[in-house]
PDB file of C-alpha atoms in Angstrom:
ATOM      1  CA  UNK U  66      65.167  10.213 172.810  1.00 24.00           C
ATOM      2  CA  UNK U  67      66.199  13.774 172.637  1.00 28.00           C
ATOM      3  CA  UNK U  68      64.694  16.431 174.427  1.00 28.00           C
ATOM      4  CA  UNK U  69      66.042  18.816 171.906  1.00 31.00           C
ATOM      5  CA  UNK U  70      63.911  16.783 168.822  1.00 33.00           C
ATOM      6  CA  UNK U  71      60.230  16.991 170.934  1.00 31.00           C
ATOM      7  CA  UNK U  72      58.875  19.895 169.278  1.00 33.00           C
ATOM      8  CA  UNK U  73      58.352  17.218 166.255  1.00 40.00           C
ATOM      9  CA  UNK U  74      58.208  14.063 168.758  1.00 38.00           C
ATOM     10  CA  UNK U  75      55.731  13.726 170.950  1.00 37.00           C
ATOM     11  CA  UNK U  76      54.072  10.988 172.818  1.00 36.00           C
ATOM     12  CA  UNK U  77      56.840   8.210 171.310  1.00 45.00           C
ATOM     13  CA  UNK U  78      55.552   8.899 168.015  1.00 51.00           C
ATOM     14  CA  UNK U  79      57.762  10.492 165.578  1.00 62.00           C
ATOM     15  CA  UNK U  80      55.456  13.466 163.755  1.00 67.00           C
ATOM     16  CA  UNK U  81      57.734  15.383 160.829  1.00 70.00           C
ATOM     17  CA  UNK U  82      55.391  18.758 160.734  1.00 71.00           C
ATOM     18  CA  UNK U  83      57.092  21.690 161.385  1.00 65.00           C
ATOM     19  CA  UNK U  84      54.974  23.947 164.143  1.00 71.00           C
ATOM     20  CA  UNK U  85      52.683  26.353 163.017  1.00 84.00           C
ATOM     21  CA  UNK U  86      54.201  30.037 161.988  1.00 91.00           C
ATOM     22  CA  UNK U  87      53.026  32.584 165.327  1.00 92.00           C
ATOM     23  CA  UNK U  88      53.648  36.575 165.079  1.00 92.00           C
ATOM     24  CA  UNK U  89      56.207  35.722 168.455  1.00 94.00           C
ATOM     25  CA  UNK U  90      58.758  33.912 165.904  1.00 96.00           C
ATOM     26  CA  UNK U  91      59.378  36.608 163.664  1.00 97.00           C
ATOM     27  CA  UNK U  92      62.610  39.385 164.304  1.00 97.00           C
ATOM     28  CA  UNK U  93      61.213  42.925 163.975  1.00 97.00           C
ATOM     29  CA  UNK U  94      63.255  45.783 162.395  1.00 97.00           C
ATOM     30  CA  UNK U  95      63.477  49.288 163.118  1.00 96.00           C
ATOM     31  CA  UNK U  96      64.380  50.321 159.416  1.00 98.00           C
ATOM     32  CA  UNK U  97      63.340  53.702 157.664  1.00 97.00           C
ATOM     33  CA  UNK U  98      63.285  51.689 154.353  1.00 98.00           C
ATOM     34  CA  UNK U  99      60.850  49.065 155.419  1.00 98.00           C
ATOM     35  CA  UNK U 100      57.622  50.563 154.843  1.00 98.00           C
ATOM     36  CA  UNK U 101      54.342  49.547 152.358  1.00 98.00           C
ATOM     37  CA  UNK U 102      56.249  52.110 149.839  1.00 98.00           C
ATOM     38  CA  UNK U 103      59.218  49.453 149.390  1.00 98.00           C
ATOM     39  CA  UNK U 104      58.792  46.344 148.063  1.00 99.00           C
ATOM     40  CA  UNK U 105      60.398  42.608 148.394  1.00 99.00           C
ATOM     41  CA  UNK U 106      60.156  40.425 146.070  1.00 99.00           C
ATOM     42  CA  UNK U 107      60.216  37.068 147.361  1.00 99.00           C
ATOM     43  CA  UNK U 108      60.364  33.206 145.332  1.00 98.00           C
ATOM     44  CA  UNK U 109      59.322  30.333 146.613  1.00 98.00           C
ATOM     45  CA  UNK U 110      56.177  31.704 148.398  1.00 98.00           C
ATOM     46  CA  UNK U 111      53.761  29.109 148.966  1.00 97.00           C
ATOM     47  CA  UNK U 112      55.603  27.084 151.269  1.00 94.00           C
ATOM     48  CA  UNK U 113      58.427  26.703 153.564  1.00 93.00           C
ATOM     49  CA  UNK U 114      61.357  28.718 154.095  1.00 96.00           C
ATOM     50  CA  UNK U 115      60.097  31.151 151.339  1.00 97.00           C
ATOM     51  CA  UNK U 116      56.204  31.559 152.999  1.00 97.00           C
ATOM     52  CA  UNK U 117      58.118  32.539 155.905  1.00 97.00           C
ATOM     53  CA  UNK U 118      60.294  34.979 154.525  1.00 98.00           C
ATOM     54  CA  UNK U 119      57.661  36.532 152.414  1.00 98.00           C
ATOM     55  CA  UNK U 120      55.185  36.760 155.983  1.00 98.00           C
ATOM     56  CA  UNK U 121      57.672  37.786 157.949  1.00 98.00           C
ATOM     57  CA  UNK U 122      59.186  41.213 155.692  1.00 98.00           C
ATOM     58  CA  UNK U 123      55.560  41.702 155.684  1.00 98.00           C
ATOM     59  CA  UNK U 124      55.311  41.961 159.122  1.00 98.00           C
ATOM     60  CA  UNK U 125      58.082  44.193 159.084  1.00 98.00           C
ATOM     61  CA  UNK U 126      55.980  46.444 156.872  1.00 98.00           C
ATOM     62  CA  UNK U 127      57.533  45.903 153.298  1.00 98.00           C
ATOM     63  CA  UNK U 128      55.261  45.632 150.208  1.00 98.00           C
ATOM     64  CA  UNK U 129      56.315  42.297 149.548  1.00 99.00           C
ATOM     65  CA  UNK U 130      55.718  40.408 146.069  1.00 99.00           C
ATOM     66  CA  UNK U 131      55.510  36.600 145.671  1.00 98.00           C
ATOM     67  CA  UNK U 132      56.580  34.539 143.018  1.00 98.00           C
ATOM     68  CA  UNK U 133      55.278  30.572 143.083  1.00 98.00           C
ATOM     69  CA  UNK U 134      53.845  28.173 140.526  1.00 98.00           C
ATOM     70  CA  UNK U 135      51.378  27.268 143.249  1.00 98.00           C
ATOM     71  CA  UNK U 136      48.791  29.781 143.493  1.00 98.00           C
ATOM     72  CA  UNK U 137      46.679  28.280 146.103  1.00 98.00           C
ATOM     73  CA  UNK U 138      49.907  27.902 148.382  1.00 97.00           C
ATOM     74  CA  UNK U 139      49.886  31.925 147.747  1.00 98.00           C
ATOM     75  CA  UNK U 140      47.153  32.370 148.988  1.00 98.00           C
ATOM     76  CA  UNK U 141      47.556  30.888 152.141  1.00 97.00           C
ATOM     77  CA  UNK U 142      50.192  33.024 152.843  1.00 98.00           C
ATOM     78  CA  UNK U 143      48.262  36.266 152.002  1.00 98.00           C
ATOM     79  CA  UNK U 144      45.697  34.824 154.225  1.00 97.00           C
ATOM     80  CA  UNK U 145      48.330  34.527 157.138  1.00 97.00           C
ATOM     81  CA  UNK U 146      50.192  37.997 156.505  1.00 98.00           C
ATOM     82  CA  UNK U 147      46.454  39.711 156.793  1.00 96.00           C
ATOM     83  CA  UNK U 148      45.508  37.199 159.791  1.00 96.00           C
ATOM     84  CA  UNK U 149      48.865  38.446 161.793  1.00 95.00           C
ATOM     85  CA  UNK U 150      47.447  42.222 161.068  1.00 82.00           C
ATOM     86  CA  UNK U 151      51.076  43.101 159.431  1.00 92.00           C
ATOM     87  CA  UNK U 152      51.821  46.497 158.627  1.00 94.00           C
ATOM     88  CA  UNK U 153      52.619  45.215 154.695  1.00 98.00           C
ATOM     89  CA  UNK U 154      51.433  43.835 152.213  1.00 97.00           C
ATOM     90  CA  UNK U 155      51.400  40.725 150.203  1.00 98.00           C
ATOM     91  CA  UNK U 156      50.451  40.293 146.608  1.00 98.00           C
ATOM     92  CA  UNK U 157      50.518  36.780 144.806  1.00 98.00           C
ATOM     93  CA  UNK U 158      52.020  36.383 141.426  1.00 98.00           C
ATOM     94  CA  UNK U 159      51.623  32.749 140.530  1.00 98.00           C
ATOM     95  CA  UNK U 160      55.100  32.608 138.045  1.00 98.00           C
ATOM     96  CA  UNK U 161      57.051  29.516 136.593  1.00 98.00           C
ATOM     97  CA  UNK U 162      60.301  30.344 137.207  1.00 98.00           C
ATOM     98  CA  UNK U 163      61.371  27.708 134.360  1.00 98.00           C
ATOM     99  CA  UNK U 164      59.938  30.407 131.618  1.00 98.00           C
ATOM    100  CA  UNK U 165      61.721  33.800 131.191  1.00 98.00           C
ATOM    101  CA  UNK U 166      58.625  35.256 130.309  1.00 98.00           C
ATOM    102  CA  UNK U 167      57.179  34.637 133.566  1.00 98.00           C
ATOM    103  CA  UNK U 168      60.398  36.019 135.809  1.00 98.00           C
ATOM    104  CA  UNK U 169      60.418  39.468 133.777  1.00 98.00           C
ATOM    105  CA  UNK U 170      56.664  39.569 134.723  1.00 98.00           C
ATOM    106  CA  UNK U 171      56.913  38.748 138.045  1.00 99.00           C
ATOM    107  CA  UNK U 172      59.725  41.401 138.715  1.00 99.00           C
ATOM    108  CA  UNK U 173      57.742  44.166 136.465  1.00 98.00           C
ATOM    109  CA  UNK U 174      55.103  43.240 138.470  1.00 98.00           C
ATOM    110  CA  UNK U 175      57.036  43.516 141.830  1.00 99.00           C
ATOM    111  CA  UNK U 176      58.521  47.292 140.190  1.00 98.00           C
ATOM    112  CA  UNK U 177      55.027  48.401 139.482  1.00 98.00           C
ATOM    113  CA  UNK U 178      54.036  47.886 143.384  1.00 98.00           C
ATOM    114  CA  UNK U 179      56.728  50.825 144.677  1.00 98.00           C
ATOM    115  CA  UNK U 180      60.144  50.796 144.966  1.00 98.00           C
ATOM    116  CA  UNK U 181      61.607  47.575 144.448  1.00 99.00           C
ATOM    117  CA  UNK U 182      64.777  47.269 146.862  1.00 99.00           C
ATOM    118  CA  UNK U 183      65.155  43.528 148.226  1.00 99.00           C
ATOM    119  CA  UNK U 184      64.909  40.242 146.357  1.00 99.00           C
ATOM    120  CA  UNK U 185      64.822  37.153 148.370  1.00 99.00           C
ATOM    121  CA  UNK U 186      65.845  34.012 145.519  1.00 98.00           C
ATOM    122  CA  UNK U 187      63.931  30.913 147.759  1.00 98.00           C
ATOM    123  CA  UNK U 188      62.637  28.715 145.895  1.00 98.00           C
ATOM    124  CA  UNK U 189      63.962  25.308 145.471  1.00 95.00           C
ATOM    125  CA  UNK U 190      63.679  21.578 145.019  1.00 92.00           C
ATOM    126  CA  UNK U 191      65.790  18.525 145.523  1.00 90.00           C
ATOM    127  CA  UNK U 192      66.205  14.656 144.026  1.00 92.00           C
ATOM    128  CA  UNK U 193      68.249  12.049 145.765  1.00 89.00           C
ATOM    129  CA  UNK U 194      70.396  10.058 142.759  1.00 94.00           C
ATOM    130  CA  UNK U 195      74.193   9.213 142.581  1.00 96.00           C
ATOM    131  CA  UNK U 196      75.897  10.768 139.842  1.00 98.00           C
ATOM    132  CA  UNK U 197      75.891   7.739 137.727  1.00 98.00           C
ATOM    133  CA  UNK U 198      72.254   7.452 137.872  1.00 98.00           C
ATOM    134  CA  UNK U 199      70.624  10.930 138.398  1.00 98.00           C
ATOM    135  CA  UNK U 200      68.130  11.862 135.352  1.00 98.00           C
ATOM    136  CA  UNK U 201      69.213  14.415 133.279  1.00 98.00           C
ATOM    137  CA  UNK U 202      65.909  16.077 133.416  1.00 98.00           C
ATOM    138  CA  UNK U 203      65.849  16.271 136.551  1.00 98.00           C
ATOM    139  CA  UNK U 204      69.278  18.393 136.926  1.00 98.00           C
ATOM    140  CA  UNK U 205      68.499  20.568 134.032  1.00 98.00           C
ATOM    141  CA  UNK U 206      65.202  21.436 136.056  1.00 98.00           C
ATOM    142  CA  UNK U 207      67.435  21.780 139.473  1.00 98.00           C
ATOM    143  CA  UNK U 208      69.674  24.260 137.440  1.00 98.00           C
ATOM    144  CA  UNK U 209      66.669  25.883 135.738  1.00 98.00           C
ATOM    145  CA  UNK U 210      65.075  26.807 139.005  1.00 98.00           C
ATOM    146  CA  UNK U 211      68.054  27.343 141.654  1.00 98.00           C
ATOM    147  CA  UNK U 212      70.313  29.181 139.216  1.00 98.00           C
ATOM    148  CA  UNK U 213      68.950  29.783 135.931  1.00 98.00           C
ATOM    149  CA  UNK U 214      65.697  31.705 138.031  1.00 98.00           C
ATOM    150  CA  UNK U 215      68.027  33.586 140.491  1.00 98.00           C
ATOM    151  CA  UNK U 216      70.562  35.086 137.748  1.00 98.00           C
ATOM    152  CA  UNK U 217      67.660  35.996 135.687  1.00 99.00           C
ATOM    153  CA  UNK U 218      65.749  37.654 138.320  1.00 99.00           C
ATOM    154  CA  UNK U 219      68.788  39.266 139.328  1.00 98.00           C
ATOM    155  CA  UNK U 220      69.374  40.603 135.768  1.00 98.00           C
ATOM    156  CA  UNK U 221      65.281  41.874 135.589  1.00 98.00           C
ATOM    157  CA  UNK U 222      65.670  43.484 139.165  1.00 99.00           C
ATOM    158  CA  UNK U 223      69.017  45.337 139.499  1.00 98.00           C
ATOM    159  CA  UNK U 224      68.066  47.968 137.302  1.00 98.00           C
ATOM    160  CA  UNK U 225      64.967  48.668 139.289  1.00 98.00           C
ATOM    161  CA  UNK U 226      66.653  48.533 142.267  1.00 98.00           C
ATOM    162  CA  UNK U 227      69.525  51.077 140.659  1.00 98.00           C
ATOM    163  CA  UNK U 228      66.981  53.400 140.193  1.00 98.00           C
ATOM    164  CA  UNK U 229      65.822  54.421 143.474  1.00 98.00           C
ATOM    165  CA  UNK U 230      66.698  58.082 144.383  1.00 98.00           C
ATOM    166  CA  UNK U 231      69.867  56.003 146.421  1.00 98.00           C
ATOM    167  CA  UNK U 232      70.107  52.670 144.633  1.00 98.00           C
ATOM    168  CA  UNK U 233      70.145  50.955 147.994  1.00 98.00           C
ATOM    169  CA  UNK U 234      68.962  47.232 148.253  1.00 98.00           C
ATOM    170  CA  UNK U 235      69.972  44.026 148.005  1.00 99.00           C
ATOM    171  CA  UNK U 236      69.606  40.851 146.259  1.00 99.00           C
ATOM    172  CA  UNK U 237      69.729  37.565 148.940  1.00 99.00           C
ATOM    173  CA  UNK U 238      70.082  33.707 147.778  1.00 98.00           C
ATOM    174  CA  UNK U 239      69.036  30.923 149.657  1.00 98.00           C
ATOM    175  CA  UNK U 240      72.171  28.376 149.778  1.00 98.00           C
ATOM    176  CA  UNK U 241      72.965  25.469 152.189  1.00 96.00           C
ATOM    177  CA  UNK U 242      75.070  24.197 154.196  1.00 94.00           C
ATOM    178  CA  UNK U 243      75.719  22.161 150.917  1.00 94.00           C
ATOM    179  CA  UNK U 244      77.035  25.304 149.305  1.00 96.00           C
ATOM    180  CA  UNK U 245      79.753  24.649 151.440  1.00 94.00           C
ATOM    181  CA  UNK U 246      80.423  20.969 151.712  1.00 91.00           C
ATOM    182  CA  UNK U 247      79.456  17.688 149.398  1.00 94.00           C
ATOM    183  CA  UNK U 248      77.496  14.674 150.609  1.00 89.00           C
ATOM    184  CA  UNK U 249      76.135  11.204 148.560  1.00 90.00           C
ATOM    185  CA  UNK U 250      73.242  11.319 145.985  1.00 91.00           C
ATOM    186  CA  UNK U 251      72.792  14.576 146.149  1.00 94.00           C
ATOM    187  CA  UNK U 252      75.163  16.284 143.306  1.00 98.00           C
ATOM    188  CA  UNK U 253      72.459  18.602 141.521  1.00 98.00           C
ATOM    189  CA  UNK U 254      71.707  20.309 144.213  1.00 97.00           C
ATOM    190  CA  UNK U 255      74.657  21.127 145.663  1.00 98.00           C
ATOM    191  CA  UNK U 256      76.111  22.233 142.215  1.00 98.00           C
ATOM    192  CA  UNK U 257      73.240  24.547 142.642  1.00 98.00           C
ATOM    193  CA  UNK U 258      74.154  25.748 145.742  1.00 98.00           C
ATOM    194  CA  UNK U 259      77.895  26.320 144.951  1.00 98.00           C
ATOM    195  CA  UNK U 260      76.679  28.210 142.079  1.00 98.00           C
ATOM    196  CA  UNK U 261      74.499  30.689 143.864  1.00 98.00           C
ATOM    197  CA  UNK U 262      78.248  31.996 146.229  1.00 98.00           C
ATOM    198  CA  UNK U 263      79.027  32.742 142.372  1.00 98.00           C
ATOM    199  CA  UNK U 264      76.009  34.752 141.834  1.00 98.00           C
ATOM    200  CA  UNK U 265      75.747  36.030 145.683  1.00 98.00           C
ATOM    201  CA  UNK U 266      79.743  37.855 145.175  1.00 98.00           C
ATOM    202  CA  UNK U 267      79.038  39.100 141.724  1.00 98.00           C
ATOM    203  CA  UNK U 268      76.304  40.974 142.600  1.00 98.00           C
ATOM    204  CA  UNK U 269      78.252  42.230 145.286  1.00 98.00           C
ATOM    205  CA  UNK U 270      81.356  43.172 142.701  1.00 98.00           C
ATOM    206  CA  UNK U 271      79.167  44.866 140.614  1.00 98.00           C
ATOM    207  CA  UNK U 272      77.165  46.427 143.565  1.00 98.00           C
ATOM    208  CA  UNK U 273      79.129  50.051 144.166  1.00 95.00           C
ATOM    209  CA  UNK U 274      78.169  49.462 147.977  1.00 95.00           C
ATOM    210  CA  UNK U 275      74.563  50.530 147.861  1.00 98.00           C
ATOM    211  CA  UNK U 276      73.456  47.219 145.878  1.00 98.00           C
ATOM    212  CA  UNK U 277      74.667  44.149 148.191  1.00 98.00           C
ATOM    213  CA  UNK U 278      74.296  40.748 147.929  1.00 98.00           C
ATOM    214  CA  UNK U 279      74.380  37.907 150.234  1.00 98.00           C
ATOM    215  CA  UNK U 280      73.682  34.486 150.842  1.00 98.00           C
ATOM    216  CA  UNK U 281      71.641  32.328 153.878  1.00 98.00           C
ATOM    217  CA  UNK U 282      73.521  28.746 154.391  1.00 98.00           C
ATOM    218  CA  UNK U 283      71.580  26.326 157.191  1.00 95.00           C
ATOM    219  CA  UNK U 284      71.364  23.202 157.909  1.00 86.00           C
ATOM    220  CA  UNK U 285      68.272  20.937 157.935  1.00 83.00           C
ATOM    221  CA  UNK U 286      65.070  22.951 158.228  1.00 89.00           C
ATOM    222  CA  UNK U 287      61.346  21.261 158.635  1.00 85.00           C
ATOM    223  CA  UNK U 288      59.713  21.960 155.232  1.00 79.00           C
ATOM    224  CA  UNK U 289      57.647  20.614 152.894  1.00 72.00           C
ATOM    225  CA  UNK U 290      61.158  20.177 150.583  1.00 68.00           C
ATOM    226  CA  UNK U 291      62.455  18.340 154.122  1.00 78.00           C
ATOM    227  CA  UNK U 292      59.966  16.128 154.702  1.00 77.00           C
ATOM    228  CA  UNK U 293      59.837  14.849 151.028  1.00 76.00           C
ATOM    229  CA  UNK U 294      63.778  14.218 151.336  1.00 75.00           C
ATOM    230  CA  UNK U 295      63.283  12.640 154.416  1.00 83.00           C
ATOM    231  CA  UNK U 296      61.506  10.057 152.944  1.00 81.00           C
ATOM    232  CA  UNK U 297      63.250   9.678 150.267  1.00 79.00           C
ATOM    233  CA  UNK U 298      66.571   9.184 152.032  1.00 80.00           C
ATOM    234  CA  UNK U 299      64.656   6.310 154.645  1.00 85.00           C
ATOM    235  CA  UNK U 300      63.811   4.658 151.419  1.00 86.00           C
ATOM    236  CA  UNK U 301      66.938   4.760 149.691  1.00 81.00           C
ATOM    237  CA  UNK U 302      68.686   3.502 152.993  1.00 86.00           C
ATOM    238  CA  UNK U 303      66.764   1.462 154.538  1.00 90.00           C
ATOM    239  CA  UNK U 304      66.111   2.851 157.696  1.00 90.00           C
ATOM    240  CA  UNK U 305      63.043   5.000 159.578  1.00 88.00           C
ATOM    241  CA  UNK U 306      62.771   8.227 158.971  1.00 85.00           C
ATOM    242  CA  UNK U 307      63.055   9.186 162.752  1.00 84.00           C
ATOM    243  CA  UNK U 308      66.745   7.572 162.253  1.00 85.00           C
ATOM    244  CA  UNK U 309      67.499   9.915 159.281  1.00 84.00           C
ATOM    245  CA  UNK U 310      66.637  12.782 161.368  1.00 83.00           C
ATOM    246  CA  UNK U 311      69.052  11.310 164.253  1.00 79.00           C
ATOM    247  CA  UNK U 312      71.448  10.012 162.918  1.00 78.00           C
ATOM    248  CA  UNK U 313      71.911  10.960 159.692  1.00 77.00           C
ATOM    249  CA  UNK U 314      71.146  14.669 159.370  1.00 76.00           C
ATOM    250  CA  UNK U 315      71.593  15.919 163.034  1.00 75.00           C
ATOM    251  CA  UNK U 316      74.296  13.244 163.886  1.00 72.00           C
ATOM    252  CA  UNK U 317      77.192  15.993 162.223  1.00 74.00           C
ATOM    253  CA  UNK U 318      75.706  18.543 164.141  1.00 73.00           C
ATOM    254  CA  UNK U 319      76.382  19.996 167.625  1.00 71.00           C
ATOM    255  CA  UNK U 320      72.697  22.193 167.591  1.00 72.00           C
ATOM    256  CA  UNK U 321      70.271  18.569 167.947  1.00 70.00           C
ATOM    257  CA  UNK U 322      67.572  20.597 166.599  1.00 76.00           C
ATOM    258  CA  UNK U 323      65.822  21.084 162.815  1.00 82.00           C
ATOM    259  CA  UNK U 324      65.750  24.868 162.471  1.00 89.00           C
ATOM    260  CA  UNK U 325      62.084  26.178 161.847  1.00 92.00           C
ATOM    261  CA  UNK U 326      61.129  28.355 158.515  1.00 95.00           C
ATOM    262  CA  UNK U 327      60.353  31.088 160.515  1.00 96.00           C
ATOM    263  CA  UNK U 328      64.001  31.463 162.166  1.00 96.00           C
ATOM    264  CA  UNK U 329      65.406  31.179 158.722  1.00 98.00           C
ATOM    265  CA  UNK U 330      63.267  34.044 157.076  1.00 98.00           C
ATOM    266  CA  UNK U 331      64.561  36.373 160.224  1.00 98.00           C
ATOM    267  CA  UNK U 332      68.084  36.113 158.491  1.00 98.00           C
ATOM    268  CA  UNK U 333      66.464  37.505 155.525  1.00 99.00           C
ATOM    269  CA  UNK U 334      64.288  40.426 157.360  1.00 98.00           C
ATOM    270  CA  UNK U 335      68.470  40.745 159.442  1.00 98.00           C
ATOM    271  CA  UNK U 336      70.021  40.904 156.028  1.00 98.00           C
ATOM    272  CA  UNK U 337      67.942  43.592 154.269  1.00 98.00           C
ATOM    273  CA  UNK U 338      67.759  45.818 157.156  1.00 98.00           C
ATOM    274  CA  UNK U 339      70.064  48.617 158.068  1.00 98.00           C
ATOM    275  CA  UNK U 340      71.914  46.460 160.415  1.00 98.00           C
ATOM    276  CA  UNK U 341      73.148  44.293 157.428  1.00 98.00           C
ATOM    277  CA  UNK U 342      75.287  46.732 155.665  1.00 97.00           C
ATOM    278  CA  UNK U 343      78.381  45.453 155.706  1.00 98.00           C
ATOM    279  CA  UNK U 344      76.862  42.138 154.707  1.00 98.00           C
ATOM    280  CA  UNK U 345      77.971  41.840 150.936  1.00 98.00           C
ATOM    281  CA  UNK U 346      79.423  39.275 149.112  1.00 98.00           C
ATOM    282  CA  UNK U 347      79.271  36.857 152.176  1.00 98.00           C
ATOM    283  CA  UNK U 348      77.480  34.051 153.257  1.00 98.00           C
ATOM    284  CA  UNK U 349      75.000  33.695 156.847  1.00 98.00           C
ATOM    285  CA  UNK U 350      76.272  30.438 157.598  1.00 97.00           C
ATOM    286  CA  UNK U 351      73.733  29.322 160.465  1.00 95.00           C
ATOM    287  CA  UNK U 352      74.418  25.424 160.743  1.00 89.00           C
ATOM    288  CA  UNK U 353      74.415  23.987 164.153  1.00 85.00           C
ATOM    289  CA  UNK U 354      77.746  23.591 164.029  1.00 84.00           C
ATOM    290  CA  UNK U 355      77.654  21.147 160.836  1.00 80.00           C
ATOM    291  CA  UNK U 356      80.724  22.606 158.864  1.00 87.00           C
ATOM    292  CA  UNK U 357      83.110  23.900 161.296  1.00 84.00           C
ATOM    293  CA  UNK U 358      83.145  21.421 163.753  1.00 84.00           C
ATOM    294  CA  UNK U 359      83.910  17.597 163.967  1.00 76.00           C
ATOM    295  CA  UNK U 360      83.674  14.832 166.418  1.00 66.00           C
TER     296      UNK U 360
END
């Protein structure tokens, strides 16, 4: 077995829970912008890659807004931004990103907290189907959330963010290493994902410079989201879930190691800061090697 894998393997038994978020795994940024008076507004809170993100520009001192249908999830994550004594803030806006209502509300609310600069569009879901057989209410719900939500949200927060005294920000989409390549049973979400490099370089056409966007592309990272599709993808196949994690979604890669939440919201904190000004447009395509390299 891989020493690489052990941080979720231990003692021969095969353990899929990611470890737990520490102050030591988030990138701190020396930015004049990030302070309590500037605000982040952040999707996907309550769990996963967006918990992280939402902690971690906390950390960095950002008044930082969450958006999340599951309120208790919220909570958890103010109670970790206050427990790592973080120079922000977090404020919990439970919002179903399925109802327009609710993303105007959640960005008016996000506005009414300071200057609202960054928007960080993380929330997601998944469902493993072929084409032939995927439920239509399921993709209409895949499209509602990963690119219905992020346009709209986009739409409700650029003027906000144009009205700053320097109409500096930016406006950063989760994608996936399936933004950039297709594989089986897995067709709505990866429509999704080609759909947010739409949304990612129009924002950046219409941006003047000062209003960027960007995308984050990775490969397999332990979440909630993860573990589910883990499971589902042993089912569907056949096999353990320790051999989809092996074989299946490390085999491509060169990096034998699951990315953690935490080292995918520091692309986010690295993309809104300072240092990611001539970020626009373009994609941070952190994969282990999954897309540019074959065996």
């Amino acid at each position: 077995m891989s020493s690489a894998v052990s941080w979720y393997v231990s003692n021969d038994s095969f353990d899929l829970t990611a470890p737990e978020l520490t102050e030591d795994d988030l990138l701190r940024v020396d930015d004049p912008r990030f302070n309590t008076d500037t605000v982040a507004l952040v999707t996907g809170a309550a769990s996963g890659i967006g918990e992280a993100t939402a902690i971690a520009l906390a950390v960095n001192g950002l008044t930082v807004v969450g958006a999340d249908v599951d309120g208790p999830g919220m909570e958890d994550t103010r109670e970790t931004v206050e427990s790592l004594d973080s120079d922000g803030e977090f404020h919990p806006v439970e919002t179903d990103l399925t109802d327009d209502e609710d993303v105007g509300a959640v960005v008016e609310a996000a506005a009414g907290e300071g200057d609202l600069r960054y928007v960080a569009n993380i929330a997601g879901m998944q469902h493993i189907d072929p084409i032939a057989e995927f439920p239509m209410e399921k993709y209409d719900l895949l499209q509602d959330i990963m690119v219905r939500a992020p346009f709209l949200t986009a739409k409700k927060a650029i003027p906000h963010i144009e009205s700053t005294d320097d109409g500096v920000g930016a406006i950063g989409n989760m994608s996936s290493v399936h933004g950039h390549y297709a594989t089986n049973s897995k067709p709505a979400y990866i429509t999704a994902k080609h759909a947010l490099s739409g949304l990612t370089r129009s924002i950046a056409a219409e941006g003047a410079g000062t209003l960027r966007g960007f995308s984050v592309s990775v490969g397999y990272v332990l979440t909630p989201l993860m573990v589910n599709q883990i499971e589902d993808t042993a089912e569907e196949r056949g096999i353990s879930e320790q051999e989809v994690v092996e074989d299946v979604m490390l085999g491509q890669a060169r990096t034998k190691e699951m990315m953690t939440p935490a080292e995918v919201a520091n692309l986010f904190t690295f993309g809104f800061s300072r240092h990611g000004k001539h970020l626009n447009g373009g994609d941070m395509l952190w994969d282990g090697g999954y897309t540019k390299t074959y065996e």
